[in-house]
mmCIF file with all atom_site columns, C-alpha atoms in Angstrom:
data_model
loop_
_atom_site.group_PDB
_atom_site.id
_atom_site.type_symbol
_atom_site.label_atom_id
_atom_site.label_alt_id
_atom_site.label_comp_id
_atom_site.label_asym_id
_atom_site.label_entity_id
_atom_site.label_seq_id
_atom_site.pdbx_PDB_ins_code
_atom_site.Cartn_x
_atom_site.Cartn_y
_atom_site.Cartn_z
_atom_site.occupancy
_atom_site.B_iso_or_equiv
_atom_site.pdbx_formal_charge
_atom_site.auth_seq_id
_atom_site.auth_comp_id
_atom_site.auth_asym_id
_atom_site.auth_atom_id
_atom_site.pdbx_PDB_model_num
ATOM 1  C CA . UNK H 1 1  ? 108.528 76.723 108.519 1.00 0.00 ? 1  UNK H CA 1
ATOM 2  C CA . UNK H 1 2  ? 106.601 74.627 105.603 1.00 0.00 ? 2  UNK H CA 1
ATOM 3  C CA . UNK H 1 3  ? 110.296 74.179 104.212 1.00 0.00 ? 3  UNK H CA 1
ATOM 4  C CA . UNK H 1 4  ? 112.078 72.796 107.171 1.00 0.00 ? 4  UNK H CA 1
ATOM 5  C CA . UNK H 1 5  ? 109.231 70.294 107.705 1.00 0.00 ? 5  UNK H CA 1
ATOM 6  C CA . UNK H 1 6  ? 109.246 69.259 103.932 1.00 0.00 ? 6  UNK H CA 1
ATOM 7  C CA . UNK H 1 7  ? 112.710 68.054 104.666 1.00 0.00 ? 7  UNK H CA 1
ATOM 8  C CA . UNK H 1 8  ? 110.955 65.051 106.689 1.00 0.00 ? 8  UNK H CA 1
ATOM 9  C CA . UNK H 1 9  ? 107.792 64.092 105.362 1.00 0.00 ? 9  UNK H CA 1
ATOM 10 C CA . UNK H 1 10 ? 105.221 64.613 102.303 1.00 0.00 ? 10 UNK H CA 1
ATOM 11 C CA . UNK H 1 11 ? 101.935 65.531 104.043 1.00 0.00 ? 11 UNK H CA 1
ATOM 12 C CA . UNK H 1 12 ? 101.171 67.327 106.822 1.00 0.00 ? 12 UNK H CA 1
ATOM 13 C CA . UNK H 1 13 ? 98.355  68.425 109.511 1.00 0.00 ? 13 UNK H CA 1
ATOM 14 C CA . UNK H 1 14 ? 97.823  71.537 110.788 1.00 0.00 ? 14 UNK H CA 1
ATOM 15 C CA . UNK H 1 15 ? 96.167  71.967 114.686 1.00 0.00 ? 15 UNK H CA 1
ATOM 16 C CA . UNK H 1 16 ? 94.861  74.646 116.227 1.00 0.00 ? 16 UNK H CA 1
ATOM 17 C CA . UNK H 1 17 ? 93.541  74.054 119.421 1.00 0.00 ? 17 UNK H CA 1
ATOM 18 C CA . UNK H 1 18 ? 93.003  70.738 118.569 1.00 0.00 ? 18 UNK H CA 1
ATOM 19 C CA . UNK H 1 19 ? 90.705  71.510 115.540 1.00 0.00 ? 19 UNK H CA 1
ATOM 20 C CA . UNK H 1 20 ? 92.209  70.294 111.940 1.00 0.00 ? 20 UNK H CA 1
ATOM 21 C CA . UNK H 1 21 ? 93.192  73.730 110.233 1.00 0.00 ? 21 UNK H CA 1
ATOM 22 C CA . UNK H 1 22 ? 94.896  72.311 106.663 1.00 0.00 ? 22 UNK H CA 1
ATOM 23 C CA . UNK H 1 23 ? 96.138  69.489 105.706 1.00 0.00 ? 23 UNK H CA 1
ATOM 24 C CA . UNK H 1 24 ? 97.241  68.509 102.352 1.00 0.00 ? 24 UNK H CA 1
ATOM 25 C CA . UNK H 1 25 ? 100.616 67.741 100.604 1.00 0.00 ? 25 UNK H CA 1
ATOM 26 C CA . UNK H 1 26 ? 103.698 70.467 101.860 1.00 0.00 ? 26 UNK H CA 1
ATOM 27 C CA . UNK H 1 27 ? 104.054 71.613 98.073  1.00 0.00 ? 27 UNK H CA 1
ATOM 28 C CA . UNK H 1 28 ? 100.351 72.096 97.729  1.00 0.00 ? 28 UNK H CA 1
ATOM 29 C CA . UNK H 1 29 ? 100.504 74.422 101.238 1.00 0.00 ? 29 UNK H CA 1
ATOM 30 C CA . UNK H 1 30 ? 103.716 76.236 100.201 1.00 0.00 ? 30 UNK H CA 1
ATOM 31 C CA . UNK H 1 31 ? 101.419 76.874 96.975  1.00 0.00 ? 31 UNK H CA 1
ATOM 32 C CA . UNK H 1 32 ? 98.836  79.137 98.938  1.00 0.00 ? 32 UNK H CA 1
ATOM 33 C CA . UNK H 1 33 ? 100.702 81.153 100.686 1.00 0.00 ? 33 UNK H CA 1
ATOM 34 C CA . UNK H 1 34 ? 99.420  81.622 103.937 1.00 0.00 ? 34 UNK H CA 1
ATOM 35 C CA . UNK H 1 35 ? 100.601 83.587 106.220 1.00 0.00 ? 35 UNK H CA 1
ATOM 36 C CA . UNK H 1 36 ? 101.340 80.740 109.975 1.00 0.00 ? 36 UNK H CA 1
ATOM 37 C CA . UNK H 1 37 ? 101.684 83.056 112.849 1.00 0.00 ? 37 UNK H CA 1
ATOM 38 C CA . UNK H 1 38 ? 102.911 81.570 116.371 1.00 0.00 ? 38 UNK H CA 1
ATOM 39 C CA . UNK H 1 39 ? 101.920 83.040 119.132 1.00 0.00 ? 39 UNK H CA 1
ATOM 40 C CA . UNK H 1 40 ? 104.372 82.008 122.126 1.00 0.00 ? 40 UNK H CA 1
ATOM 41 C CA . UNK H 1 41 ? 103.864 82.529 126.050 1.00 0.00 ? 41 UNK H CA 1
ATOM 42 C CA . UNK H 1 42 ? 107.168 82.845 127.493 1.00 0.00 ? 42 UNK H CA 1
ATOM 43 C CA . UNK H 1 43 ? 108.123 81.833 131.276 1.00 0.00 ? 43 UNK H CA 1
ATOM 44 C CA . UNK H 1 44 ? 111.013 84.252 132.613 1.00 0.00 ? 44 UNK H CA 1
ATOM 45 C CA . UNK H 1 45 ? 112.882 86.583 130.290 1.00 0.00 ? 45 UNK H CA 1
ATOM 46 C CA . UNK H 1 46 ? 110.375 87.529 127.350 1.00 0.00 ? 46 UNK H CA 1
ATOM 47 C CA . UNK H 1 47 ? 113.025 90.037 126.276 1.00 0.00 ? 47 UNK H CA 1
ATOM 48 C CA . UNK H 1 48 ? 115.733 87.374 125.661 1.00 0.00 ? 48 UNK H CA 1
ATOM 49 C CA . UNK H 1 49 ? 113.111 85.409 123.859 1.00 0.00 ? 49 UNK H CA 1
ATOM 50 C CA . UNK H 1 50 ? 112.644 88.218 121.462 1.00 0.00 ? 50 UNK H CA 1
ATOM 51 C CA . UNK H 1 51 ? 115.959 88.845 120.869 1.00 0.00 ? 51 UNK H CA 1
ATOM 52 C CA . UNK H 1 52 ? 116.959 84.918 119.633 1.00 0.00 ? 52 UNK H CA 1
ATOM 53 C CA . UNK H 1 53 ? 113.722 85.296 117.435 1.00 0.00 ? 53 UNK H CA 1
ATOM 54 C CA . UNK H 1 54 ? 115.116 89.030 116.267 1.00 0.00 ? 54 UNK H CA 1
ATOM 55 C CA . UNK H 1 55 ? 118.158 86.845 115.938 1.00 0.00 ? 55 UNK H CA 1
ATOM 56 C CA . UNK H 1 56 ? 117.122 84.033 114.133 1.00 0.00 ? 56 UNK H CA 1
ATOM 57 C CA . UNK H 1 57 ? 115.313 86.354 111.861 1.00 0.00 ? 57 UNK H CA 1
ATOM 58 C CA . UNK H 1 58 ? 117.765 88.376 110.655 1.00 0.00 ? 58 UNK H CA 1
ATOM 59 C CA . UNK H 1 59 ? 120.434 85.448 110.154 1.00 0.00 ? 59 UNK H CA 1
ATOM 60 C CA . UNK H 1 60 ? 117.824 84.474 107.285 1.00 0.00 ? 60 UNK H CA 1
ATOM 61 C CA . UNK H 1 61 ? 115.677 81.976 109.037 1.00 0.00 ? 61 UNK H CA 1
ATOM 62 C CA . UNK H 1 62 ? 112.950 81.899 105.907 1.00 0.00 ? 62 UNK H CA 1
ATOM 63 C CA . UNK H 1 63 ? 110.060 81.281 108.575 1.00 0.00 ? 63 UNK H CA 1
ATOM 64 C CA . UNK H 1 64 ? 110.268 83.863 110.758 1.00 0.00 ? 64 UNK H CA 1
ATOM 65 C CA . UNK H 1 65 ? 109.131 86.832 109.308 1.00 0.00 ? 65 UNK H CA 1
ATOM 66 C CA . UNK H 1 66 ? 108.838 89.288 112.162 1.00 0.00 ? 66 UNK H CA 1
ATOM 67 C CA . UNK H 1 67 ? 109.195 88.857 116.177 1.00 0.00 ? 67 UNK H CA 1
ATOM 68 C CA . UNK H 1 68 ? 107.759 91.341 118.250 1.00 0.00 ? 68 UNK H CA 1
ATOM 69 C CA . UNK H 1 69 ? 106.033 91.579 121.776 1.00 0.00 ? 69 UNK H CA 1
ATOM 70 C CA . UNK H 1 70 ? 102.786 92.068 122.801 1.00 0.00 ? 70 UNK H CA 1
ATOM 71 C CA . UNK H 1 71 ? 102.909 94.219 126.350 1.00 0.00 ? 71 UNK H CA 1
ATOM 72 C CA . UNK H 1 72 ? 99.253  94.589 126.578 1.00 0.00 ? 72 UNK H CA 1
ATOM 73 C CA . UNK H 1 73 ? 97.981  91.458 126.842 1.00 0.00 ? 73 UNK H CA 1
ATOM 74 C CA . UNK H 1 74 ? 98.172  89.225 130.108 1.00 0.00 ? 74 UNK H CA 1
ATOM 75 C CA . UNK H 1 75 ? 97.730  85.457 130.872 1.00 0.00 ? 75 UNK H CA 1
ATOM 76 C CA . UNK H 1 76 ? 95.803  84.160 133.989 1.00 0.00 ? 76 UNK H CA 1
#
């Protein structure tokens, strides 16, 4: 993910729910290591959303290290 965005800019800012997370150089960010995990909330076919991200995964997208779905939890 870091990779793709170091294609368009030096520095970046990391949100999470609207709180600054990181920020700092891409290179310096790449450097730690961190594990980024997205959570997504689909609308209509979750299991068609999985399978592009299974997809996209296994074509050797370097950011996507796993895509699996989480049946136990519900949104209201």
């Amino acid at each position: 993910f870091l990779h793709d965005i170091q294609q368009v800019c030096n520095r970046v800012a990391i949100l999470q729910k609207g709180n600054l997370i990181k920020q700092g150089e891409v290179n310096e960010l790449l450097q730690q290591g961190e594990q980024i995990i997205v959570r997504l909330n689909t609308i209509g076919d979750t299991e068609q959303a999985l399978t592009l991200l299974q997809q996209a995964r296994e074509q050797g997208l370097p950011w996507i290290e796993q895509a699996n779905m989480d049946t136990n939890k519900q949104n209201i």
